[in-house]
Every structure is written in C-alpha cells, then in structure tokens.
Amino acid sequence: MEYRLKVDDTIIPVEVKKAETNTMTLSFDGKARNVQYSRISDNQIHLIIDGVGTQAFIAGDGDEKTVILRGVPYEVRDADLSRQTRRGKRGPSAMPREVTPPTPSIVVRILVAEGDRVNKGDAVIVVTAMKMETTLTAPFDGTVTKINVVEGDKVMPGQILADIEKDEEEPTEEQDGLADS
Amino acid sequence: MSYDINTNAKFSDRGQGMFKKILVANRGEIARRIMNTCREMGIKTVALYSDADRDAVHVLEADQALCLGDAEPAASYLNIDKIIAAARETGADAIHPGYGFLAENADFAERCEQEGLVFIGPPSRVISELGDKTIARQTMTKSGVPVIPGMNHPESDPEVLVREADAIGYPVLIKAAAGGGGKGMRVVASADELHDACISASSEAAGAFGNGSIYLEKYLTRPRHIEFQILADSHGNVVHLLERECSIQRRHQKIIEETPSPAMTPELRKKMGDAAIAAAQASGYVNAGTVEFLLDEDGSFYFLEVNTRLQVEHPITEMTTGIDIVRCQLEIAAGNPLSIDQKDIKGRGHAIECRIYAEDPGNDFFPSPGKIVFMKEPSGPGIRNDCGIYSGFQVPVEYDPILSKLIVAAENREEAVHRMIEALREYVILGVRTPIPFLIDVLRSEAFRKGETFTDFIGCHFPDWKPERADVETAAIAYIIDELAGKKERPVADNRGGGYGSPWQTLGNWRP
C-alpha cells in the first residue's frame, strides 16, 4: 500500500511493505523502517521505530491530522485525498479576497455603510477574538453593496461580513484569475 | 504612617480571624489557583461563571457556583451589581478578584467596602491612585522613585497628544491610564501613525478596563522588565519577595518570566528592592502588589507602575521563596500582621514560568480558540502547572486566551531551563494551537541561555519564527498507524462527533 503524505509543505511518499498486528515495515524512498506500535488511546500512540521508543499524539481525521512529537506539531495530509480540498496559505502573507475573520470572533465596529466607496486596504470591520482586535480591510477597490452583520455578532472564518463589488478592472499586467470567481 | 483600614475592621477586631467563605470573581486558572489555597485553609469557595463558562474548571471545583448570565464580560465578570448580589446570596464574607476583570477597579473595591464585604486587595483609594498610571507617576516622583520621561496626565484630545509626543520625542509608547497586561498599548514611531494608534488603543482600553484614557511615555528601545513582589499588611509592615524578570513579551504581554533575573546583582537588588518598598509606602499600599520597573542597559532603572493585584506570574516567586502569596493576601485582608521579616525572605534556586495561550506562534501569535480535543500535563520534580483547561473543554472566544501557566524550579538557571524544555516537550494540547514549540525554541536559543533577555527579544531573535520540523518521517508513520490501527472500540456512526458510546455498545462480550 502506498501513501503520498504532505507533512507541512513537504511531500513524503511512503510504502507500507508489511503490516501485522502491532508491527509494520514502511519504506521511505527505499529505506525500510521497522515500526512496532501500540495504540494507547484515540489520541495517543506509542511507537518503537527501529528499536527507539517515542510517543505520538494525534487529532484529526483522514483529511488532515495534527501529530505532536516532543512538543512540535506537524500537519499531515494525504496528498492524493486533499488535492481538491486544499486551502490557500494561512497567515497575514496570504491576501484575503473577502471580508472574513481569520478566527472565530465577535464584531465590534462596522466602519463603512452600504453604498460606500472603499479603496484596497481601507478598514471595513473590526472584530475581536480573545480580547485582541483585528481590523478587516477591503481586499480591492470597490463599492460596499451589503453589510451582513451587526455589532456584537459572533462570526466564523469563511463567513462574508461585508460584500464589496469590485471596480470594473482596467486591463492591467496583474493576473487575477480567482478574484471574481 | 496611618492606613485606611475600615474595610478590615471587623476582622482585625477579632485578631486572628479568618474568612469563612470567599467569592472568587474571576474564571479559569486563576480562580482555580485561589480556590486551592482557600480549601487548604478550610475556607468555603464560591465561583461565578458566564453562559460560556458553565463547564470551566473553576466552576467544577468550587463549593458553590452562580451563573452571571451572558458571556459578554460587561454582562458577567465585569458586572459589579451581579457580583455583589452573588456575594450576598451566598453569604460570602470576602471577594477575591484574581487578575484582570475587576481586580484593579477602584469602584468595585469601594462598592465592596460600602457593602461590608472585604475586597481582597488594597483599599479602593490606593487602587484608584495607583491604577491611574499618571497619578502613580506623580506619587513616585514626589517620593524620589525614578520614572520614565512622559506625561503625568491622561489625555484624549489628539491635537494635545501630538504636541506631547513631539515634546517627548519619538518613538513614544501609548499606554492606557487604567492599563495592564499590554491592553491598549501601542508603540508609535512617527507623528503620522499617532492619531490612528491612539483611537485603536483607546478603544481597546475601553473594552478591557471600561476606561479609554490614554497617555504617552518615552519608549525605551531595549530595557529589561524587572518587577518586585511586595506584601504590605494593615499594620504598616512592608516586605518584598525579591524580583521577577519578565522581559520576554509578545504584543507587550509577558510570555516567559523567571526569578532571579539574570541581570541582577546583590547591590542592584538592594537598591531596587528599597525603591519598591518606598513606592509601596508612598502610596499607603496594603495587600500583595507588584512594583514594575524598566532596567535600562546602562544600569539605571525607572518605575513603570504598581500592579495592585495578584500577578499572573506570582507562582515563580512562590517556587523560590516557599511563600504562598494567596495565603498572605487572605491573612492581610483579614487584618492579620505579616508573619515574616525581610531578613527571613530568601530565594532558593531558579524558577521559570511559560504562559500557554490559545494562539498560533507561526502566525503572529493570532488567537486560536476552539475545543481541547486531548490534553496531557507534564509532571515530575519541580514542575507545577496552573491549568484552566481539560480534554473536552471549549475555549471561549470572549476572554483572554490564557490556557495555563507552566512553572518549573531547579537548583540553578541552567537546570531550570532544561527542566522547562523537557516539561514543554511532555505537555500535549490538541485542538487549539499553542506557543509550546515556540517556547521550546526560545529556551534553547543562545541568547536566552546567556540571559540576554530584553523586551525586544522576540522581534530581535524570532521575527518570522516557524517550527523546526526535524522528524517528518515519524509524523508520517504516526499518520499511517492512526489510519490503519482503528481507534478504541467506538460505534462507527459516532467516530467524528467526539462523543463516547454507551456501555451497551462498547463493552463487547462482557457478561455480568
């Protein structure tokens, strides 16, 4: 049985050569590793890999599991399963396309009204999570067509808090295939 | 020196009196920690909780628990009327405010005084004078304690703030007059950023403290944060319990604290300790408090503020001095004199605390609320975990993201660092992101090992930290085994919800 696993950003092909009760031989790039294991609980597995013992703590399902090894978390996915569900990179480096909170939050201030013109980067809505305020900004130049929340609402990532209709785009050098889809 | 101790009169009259029942007006790990000492002292405890906290640890461990209603802090943990009513209803004789929420709210302390309830903390007048950081600066200046250059009055007019900032010289630090815990604090590098930063700081301060007043101080670029724990009784005795260094901060909030400070010398400790006691005496302080200083690279130190409450990081002092600070707070509030002299207070070994927040260290420490799927606490000699969560607990989005505080103590700093690294490696929290891998890397870094700890530490040494994933093969092996080696007996239909089947489903072939 073969897996193509994605650990964070690295693809790791693994072949399961032999699997018996509580023991397994796996091959990484031709290098065989002998693993004895015992499931301690739903979230805890004891491993003896080539004679060396360690513990793995796991949560999640087949799409994505978090594995913690000696304090360090690894996000592991089945690259073949998750190709179509793969999400964009998280974090401030990723340019948001929509006005949506990065974590479950509460709306504290709405800074625009329907019909307002906004420029890319303008503050639109302020949310708070765990006492930290985050300002959500306009992802592009456009017009606010609808505000979907009121102050005090609990909101989730992916929920669109304000609809912004993008300005008719002048043909520019910038490739922008995803924005209007 | 005379003190206003009306609040404690009924207990001091009684001499060695002690409270029968204490209401803890807080939540999570700190409420639990306070209740632990109460139980040791034979005092009954009352917990309060909001709708979001029905199943929080402090509710589970209290003798009595009362619901305050809506999760919104203003409707629950900040609602003075409801809290006073709860104390009346349960017959509590004293209220412990913990840290945060109403801990440094003078109106709340005053209300307790009026209602004949003992507020476990300083008199309301002292909280009010020290809680306004600008008045505190005036008091310290008068008694010869050095303060950071800056404003001695709060201000809301942006025009005035711009002029003040010009006079102080950039970079300046915006601070909440009622502040603490980094809330409402902003570093401003130039005049064009000042206006927006003031509005956002003021709004955050208003949300956190119910008071949006702000002021400006000169921003020192590379100080150490050093604070002294003080204890003052209502009979005029004041001692300090040595220093804590809390320079490792993110968003102006401490994440690693230690005692003793690697920068401390016996001479400097004497000077700063004396200044801390002078600060306590100048303000007529009663109860446990913390005098915070910034220590500049040239060895000069400046008064920052007095925190008129139990500090988040108080356990490291408890670990090295052997003194239970909460017990001292209760004794002092009951009117009893301190049972220790300055000469009796000795620090032994070295202690470190790491704050474990629900946040993503790989994404600018962004909050990460969610459900704790699984948790395993570290244990062993010299390890203490003041913990506010458990497996299955839903971490609410409404409150501070602190999950627990991991504390270790050892014979010396090097051993304490190793002990903390291993304790962090053993600490498993699944379901939310935590700074554990980041904390491990900080403690392993050469700069930390050498004690080169300044408040710019994270920005300087770990600006774009990502975890070092050294063992991807083991992670892959764990994934595959988790897929192939079925979970413990559990009905197939229920394998995603996290619930457990009834015994009729899970007991298999068991027969009575």
XYZ file of C-alpha atoms in Angstrom, chain A residues 31-133:
103
model
C 14.846 2.965 3.135
C 12.997 0.429 5.275
C 11.865 1.276 8.785
C 10.564 -1.238 11.254
C 7.805 0.015 13.497
C 6.221 -1.622 16.495
C 3.289 0.259 17.895
C 0.567 0.256 20.479
C -2.488 2.455 20.451
C -2.851 3.880 23.945
C -5.963 5.943 23.265
C -7.739 7.669 20.400
C -5.137 10.411 20.572
C -2.016 8.625 21.748
C 0.175 6.042 20.017
C 3.380 4.518 21.352
C 5.925 3.826 18.617
C 9.159 1.848 18.589
C 10.886 2.801 15.347
C 13.971 0.695 14.568
C 14.241 -0.048 18.264
C 13.833 3.532 19.523
C 10.737 4.396 21.519
C 8.714 7.585 21.119
C 5.161 8.819 21.591
C 2.892 10.460 19.038
C -0.217 12.457 19.926
C -2.768 12.781 17.158
C -6.008 14.589 16.440
C -7.984 14.999 13.245
C -9.346 12.779 10.529
C -8.068 11.423 7.223
C -8.138 14.840 5.527
C -5.778 16.407 7.964
C -4.237 15.205 11.189
C -2.159 17.117 13.688
C 0.660 14.961 15.046
C 2.584 16.251 18.059
C 6.063 14.798 18.579
C 8.043 16.034 21.573
C 6.190 19.327 21.709
C 6.307 20.059 17.983
C 3.097 19.869 15.905
C 3.128 18.509 12.359
C 0.187 18.942 9.990
C -0.103 15.751 7.964
C -2.415 15.233 4.979
C -2.914 12.585 2.377
C -1.775 14.492 -0.702
C -3.920 12.346 -3.003
C -7.068 12.884 -0.959
C -6.679 16.529 -0.210
C -5.696 17.930 -3.572
C -9.138 19.259 -4.361
C -9.861 20.491 -0.851
C -6.553 22.202 -0.325
C -6.963 25.647 1.065
C -4.804 28.668 0.468
C -1.911 29.521 2.717
C -2.963 30.890 6.033
C -1.480 33.911 7.674
C -1.089 37.578 7.005
C 1.043 36.899 3.949
C -1.937 35.433 2.133
C -4.004 38.209 0.581
C -7.610 37.873 1.652
C -10.172 38.033 -1.132
C -13.113 38.598 1.124
C -14.018 40.424 4.287
C -13.925 37.459 6.658
C -12.371 36.980 10.099
C -9.230 34.844 10.475
C -10.587 33.095 13.595
C -13.940 32.809 15.352
C -14.565 36.386 16.517
C -17.096 38.968 17.619
C -17.891 42.060 15.527
C -17.040 45.223 17.497
C -17.231 48.032 14.941
C -18.523 48.470 11.418
C -16.660 51.306 9.768
C -18.466 51.515 6.416
C -22.058 51.738 5.205
C -23.773 50.209 2.203
C -23.007 52.264 -0.861
C -19.625 53.497 0.450
C -16.677 53.559 -1.893
C -13.614 51.808 -0.473
C -10.032 51.538 -1.607
C -7.967 48.403 -1.225
C -6.609 48.293 2.341
C -9.296 50.548 3.852
C -10.583 49.449 7.247
C -14.050 47.919 6.852
C -14.928 45.988 10.009
C -13.171 45.472 13.350
C -13.565 42.113 15.069
C -12.253 40.863 18.391
C -11.160 37.394 19.430
C -9.904 36.683 22.932
C -9.594 40.400 23.657
C -7.466 41.115 20.596
C -8.894 43.444 17.965
